[in-house]
Short mmCIF file of C-alpha atoms in Angstrom, two decimals:
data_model
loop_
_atom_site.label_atom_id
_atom_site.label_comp_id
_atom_site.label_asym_id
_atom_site.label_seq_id
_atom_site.Cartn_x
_atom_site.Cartn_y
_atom_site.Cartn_z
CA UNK R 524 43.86 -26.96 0.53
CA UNK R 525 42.16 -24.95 3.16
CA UNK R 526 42.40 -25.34 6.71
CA UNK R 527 39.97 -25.89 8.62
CA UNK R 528 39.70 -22.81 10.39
CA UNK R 529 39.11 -21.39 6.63
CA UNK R 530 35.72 -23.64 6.39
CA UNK R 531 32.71 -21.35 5.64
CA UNK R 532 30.47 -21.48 8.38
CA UNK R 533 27.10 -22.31 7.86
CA UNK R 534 24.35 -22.66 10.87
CA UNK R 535 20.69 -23.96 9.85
CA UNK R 536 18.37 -23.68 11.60
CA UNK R 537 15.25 -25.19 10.60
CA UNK R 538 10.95 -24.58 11.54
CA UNK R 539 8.39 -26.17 10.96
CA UNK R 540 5.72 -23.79 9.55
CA UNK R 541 1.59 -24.78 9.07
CA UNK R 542 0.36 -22.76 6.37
CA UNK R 543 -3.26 -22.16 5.57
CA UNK R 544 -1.69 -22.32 1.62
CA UNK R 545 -0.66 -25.57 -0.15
CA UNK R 546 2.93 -25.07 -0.68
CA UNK R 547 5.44 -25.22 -3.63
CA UNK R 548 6.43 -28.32 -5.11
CA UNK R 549 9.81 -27.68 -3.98
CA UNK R 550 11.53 -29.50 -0.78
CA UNK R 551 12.53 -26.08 0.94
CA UNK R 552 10.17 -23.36 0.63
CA UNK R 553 10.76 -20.12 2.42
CA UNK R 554 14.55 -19.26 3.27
CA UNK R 555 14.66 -16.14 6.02
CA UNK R 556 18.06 -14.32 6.81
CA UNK R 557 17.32 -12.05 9.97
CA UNK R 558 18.37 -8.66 9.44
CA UNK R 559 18.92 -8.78 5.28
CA UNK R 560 16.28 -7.89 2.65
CA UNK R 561 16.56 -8.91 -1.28
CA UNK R 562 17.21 -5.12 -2.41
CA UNK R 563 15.64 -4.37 -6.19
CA UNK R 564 12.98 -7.56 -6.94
CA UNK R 565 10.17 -6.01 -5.07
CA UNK R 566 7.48 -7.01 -7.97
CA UNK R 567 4.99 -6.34 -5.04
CA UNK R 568 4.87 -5.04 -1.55
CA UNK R 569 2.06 -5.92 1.12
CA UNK R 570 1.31 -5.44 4.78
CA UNK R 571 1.46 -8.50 6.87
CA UNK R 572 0.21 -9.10 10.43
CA UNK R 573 2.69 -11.76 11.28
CA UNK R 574 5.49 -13.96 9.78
CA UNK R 575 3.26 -16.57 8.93
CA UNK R 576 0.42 -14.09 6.94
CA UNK R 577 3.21 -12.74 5.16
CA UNK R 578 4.78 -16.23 4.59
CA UNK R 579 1.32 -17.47 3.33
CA UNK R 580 0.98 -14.06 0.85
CA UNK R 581 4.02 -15.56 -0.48
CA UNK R 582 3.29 -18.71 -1.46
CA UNK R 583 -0.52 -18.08 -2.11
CA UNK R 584 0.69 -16.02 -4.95
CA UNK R 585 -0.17 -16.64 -8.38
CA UNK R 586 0.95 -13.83 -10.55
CA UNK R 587 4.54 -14.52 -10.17
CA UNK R 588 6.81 -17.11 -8.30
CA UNK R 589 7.63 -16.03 -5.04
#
């Protein structure tokens, strides 16, 4: 049994985002880890001018699932 000092520590922290896009069907859309990018599944790469224009390229995407 682990103690509980050995519990993984997990912090959410959640935000509510308006989107100019209808969403996925999904209950949690977009999951952002500050300072980490998914290395190797680029299938495309864009310029954004915010978080929110690049959150909304992602989701208004159509040739593959973001």
């Amino acid at each position: 049994a682990l103690t509980q000092s050995q519990f993984p520590v997990f912090t959410i922290y959640a935000q509510k985002s308006c989107l100019a896009v209808k969403p996925c069907e999904r209950a949690w859309c977009i999951d952002r880890v500050q300072g980490h990018r998914l290395q190797g599944h680029t299938k495309r790469s864009m310029t954004a001018s915010s978080r929110q224009h690049c959150l909304e390229l992602c989701l208004g995407e159509r040739d593959f699932l973001c």
